[in-house]
Short mmCIF file of N, CA and C in Angstrom, two decimals:
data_model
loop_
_atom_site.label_atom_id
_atom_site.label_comp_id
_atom_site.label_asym_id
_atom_site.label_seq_id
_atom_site.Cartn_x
_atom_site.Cartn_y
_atom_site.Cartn_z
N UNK A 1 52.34 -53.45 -37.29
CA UNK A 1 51.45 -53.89 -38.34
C UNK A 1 51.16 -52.70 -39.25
N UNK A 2 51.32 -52.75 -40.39
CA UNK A 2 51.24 -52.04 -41.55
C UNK A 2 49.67 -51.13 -42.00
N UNK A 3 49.40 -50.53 -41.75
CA UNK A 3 48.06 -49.58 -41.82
C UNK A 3 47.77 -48.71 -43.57
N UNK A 4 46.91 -49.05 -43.30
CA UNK A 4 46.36 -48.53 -44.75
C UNK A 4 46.23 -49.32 -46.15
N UNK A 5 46.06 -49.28 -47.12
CA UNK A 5 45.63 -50.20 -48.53
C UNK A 5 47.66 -50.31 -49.04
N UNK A 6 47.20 -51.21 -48.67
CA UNK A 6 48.79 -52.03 -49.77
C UNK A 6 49.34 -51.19 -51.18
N UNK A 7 50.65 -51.00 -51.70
CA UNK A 7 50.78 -50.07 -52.26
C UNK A 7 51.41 -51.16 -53.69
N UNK A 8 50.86 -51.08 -54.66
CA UNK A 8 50.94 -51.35 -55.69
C UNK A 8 52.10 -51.09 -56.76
N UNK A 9 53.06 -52.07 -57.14
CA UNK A 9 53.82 -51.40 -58.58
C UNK A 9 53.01 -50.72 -59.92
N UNK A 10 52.09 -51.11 -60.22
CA UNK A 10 51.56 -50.56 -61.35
C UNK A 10 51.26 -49.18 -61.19
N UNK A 11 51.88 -48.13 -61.81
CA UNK A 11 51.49 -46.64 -61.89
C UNK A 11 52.75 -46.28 -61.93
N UNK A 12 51.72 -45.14 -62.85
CA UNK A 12 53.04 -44.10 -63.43
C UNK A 12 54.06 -43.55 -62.73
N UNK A 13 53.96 -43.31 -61.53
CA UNK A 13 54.81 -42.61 -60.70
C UNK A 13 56.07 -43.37 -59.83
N UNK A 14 56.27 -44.70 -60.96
CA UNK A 14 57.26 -45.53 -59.63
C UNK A 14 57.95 -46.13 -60.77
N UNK A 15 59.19 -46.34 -60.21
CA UNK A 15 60.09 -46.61 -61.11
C UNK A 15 60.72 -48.16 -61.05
N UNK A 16 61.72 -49.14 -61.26
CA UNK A 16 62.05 -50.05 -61.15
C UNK A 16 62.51 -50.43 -59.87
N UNK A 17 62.10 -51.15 -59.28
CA UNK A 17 62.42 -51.44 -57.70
C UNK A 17 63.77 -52.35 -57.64
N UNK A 18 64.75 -51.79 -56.81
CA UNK A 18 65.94 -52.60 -56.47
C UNK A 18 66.36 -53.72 -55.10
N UNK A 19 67.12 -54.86 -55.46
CA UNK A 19 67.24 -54.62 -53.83
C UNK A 19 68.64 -54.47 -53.00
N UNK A 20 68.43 -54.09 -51.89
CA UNK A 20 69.65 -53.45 -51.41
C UNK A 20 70.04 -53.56 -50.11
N UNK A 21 71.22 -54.16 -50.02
CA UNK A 21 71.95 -54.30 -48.57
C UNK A 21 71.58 -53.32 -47.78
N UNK A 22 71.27 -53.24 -46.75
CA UNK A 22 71.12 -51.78 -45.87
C UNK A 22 72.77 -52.11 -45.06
N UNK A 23 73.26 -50.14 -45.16
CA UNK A 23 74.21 -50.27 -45.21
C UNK A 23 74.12 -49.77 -43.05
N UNK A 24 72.87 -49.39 -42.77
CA UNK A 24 72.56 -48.98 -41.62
C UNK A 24 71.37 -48.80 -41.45
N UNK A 25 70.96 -49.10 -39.94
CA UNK A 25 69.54 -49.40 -39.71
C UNK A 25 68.32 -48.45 -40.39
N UNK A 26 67.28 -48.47 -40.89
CA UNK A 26 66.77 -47.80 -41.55
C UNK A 26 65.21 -48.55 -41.37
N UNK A 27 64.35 -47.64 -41.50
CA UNK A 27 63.03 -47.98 -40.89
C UNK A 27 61.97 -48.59 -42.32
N UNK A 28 61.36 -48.93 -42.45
CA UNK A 28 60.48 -49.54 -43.57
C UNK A 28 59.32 -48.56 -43.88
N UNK A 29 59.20 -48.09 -45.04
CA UNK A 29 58.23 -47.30 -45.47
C UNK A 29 57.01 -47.49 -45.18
N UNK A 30 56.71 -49.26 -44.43
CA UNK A 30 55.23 -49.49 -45.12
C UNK A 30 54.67 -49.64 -43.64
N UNK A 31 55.77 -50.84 -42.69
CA UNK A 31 55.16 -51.07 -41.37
C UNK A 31 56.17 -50.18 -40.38
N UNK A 32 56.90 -49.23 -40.80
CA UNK A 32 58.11 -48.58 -39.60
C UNK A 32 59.25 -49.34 -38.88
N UNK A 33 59.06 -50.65 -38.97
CA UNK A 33 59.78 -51.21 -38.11
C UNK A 33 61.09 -51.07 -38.80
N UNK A 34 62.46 -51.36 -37.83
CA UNK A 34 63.71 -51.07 -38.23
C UNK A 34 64.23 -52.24 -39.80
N UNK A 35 64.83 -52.26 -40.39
CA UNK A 35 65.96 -52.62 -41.19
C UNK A 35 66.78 -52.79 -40.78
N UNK A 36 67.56 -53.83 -40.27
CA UNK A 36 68.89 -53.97 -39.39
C UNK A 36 69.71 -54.04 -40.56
N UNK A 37 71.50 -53.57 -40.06
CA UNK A 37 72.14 -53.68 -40.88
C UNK A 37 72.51 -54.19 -41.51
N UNK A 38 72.95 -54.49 -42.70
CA UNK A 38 73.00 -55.61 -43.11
C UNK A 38 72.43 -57.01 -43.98
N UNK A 39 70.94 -56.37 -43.50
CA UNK A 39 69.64 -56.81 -44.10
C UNK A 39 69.24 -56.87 -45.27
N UNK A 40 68.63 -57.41 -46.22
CA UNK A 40 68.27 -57.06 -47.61
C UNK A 40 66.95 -56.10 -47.52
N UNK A 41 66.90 -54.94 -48.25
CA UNK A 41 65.66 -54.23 -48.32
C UNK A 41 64.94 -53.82 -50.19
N UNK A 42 64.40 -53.82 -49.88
CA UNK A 42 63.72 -53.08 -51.74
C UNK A 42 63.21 -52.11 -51.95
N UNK A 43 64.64 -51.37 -52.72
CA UNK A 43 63.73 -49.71 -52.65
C UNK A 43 63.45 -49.61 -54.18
N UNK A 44 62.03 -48.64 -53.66
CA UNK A 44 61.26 -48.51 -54.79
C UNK A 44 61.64 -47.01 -55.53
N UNK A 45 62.11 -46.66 -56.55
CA UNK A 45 62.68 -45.05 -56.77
C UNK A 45 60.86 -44.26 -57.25
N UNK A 46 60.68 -42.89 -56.87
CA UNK A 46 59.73 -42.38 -56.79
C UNK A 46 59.65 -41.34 -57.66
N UNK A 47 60.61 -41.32 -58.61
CA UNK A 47 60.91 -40.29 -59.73
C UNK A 47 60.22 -39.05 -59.92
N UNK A 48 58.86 -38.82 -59.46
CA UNK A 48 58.17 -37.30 -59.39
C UNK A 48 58.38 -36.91 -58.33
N UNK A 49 59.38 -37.21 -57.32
CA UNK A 49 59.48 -36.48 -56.02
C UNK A 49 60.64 -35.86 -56.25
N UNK A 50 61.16 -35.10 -55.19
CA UNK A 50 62.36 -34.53 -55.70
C UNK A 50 63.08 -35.26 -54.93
N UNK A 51 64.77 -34.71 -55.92
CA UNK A 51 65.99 -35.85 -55.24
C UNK A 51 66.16 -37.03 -55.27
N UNK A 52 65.29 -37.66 -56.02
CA UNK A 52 65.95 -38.95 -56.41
C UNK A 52 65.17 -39.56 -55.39
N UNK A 53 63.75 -39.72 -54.69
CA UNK A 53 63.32 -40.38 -53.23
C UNK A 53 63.30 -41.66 -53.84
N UNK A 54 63.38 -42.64 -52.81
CA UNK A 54 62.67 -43.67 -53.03
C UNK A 54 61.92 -44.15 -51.59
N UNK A 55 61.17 -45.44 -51.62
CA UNK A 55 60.22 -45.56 -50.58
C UNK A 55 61.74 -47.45 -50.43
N UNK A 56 61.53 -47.61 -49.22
CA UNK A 56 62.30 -48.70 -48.44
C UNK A 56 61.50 -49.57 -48.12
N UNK A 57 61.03 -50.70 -48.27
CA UNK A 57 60.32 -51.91 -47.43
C UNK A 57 61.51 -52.81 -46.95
N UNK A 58 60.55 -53.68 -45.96
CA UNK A 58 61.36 -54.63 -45.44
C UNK A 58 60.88 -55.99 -46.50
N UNK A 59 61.31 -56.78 -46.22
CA UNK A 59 60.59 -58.31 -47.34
C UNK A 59 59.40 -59.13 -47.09
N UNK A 60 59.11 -58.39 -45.94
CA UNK A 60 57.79 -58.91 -45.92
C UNK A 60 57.16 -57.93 -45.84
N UNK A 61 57.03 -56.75 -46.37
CA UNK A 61 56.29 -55.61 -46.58
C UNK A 61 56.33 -55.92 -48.05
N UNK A 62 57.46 -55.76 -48.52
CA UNK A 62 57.81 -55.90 -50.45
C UNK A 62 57.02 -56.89 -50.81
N UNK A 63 56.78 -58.30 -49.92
CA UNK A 63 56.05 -59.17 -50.12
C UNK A 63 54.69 -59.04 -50.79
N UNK A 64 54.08 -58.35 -49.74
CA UNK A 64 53.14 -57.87 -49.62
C UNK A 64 52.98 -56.75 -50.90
N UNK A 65 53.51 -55.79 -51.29
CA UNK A 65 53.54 -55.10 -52.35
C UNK A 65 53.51 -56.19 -53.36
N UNK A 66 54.38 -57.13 -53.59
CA UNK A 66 54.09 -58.02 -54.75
C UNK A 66 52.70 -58.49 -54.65
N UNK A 67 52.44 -58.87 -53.84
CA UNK A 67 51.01 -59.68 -53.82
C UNK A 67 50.00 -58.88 -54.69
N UNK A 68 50.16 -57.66 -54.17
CA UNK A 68 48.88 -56.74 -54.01
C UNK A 68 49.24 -55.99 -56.06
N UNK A 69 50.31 -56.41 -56.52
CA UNK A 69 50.76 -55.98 -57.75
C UNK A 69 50.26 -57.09 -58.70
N UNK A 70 50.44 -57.91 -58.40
CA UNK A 70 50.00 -59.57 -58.96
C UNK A 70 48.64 -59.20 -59.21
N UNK A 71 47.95 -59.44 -58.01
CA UNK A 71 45.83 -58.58 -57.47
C UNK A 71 45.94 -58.06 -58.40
N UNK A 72 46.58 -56.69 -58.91
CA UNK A 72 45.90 -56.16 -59.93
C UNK A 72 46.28 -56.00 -61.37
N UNK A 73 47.72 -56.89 -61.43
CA UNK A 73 47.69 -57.10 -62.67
C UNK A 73 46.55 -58.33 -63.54
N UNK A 74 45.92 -59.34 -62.30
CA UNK A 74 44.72 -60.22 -62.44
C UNK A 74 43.83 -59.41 -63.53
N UNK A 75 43.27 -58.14 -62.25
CA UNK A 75 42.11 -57.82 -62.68
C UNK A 75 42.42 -57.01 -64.03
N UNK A 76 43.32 -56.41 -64.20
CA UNK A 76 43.58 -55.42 -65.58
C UNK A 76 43.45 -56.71 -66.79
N UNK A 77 43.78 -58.29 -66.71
CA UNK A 77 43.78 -59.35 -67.45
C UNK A 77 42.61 -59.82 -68.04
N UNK A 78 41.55 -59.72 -67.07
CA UNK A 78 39.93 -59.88 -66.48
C UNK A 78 39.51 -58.91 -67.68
N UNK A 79 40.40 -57.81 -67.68
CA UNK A 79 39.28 -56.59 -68.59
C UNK A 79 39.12 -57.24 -69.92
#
């Protein structure tokens, strides 16, 4: 289970999110659990980090990032 405040698309520091076959097992940025091969994942590119990072969810983590992106594109609407 995924710990801490849900991580949002809106902000400067994140770039266009893709999604992507995992080409080998690979763990999820948000709850750790594995990515099996093969799997669809959505990486997010992190452009002020170095090397090109990006952050990996699984789809029901990304899910969850959408949700929580939706939440606050609401409230920015609200203003």
């Amino acid at each position: 289970m995924p710990k801490g405040k849900t991580p949002s698309l809106i902000g400067s520091s994140l770039g266009r999110p893709s999604k992507k076959t995992c080409g080998r097992e690979t763990p999820c940025s948000r709850c750790g659990e594995g990515i099996a091969k093969g799997e669809d994942s959505y990486d997010v590119p992190q452009p002020k980090k170095p090397h090109s990072s990006t952050r990996r969810f699984c789809a029901e983590c990304f899910a969850g990032v959408l949700k929580q992106t939706r939440h606050d594109l609401e409230k920015l609407e609200a203003l």
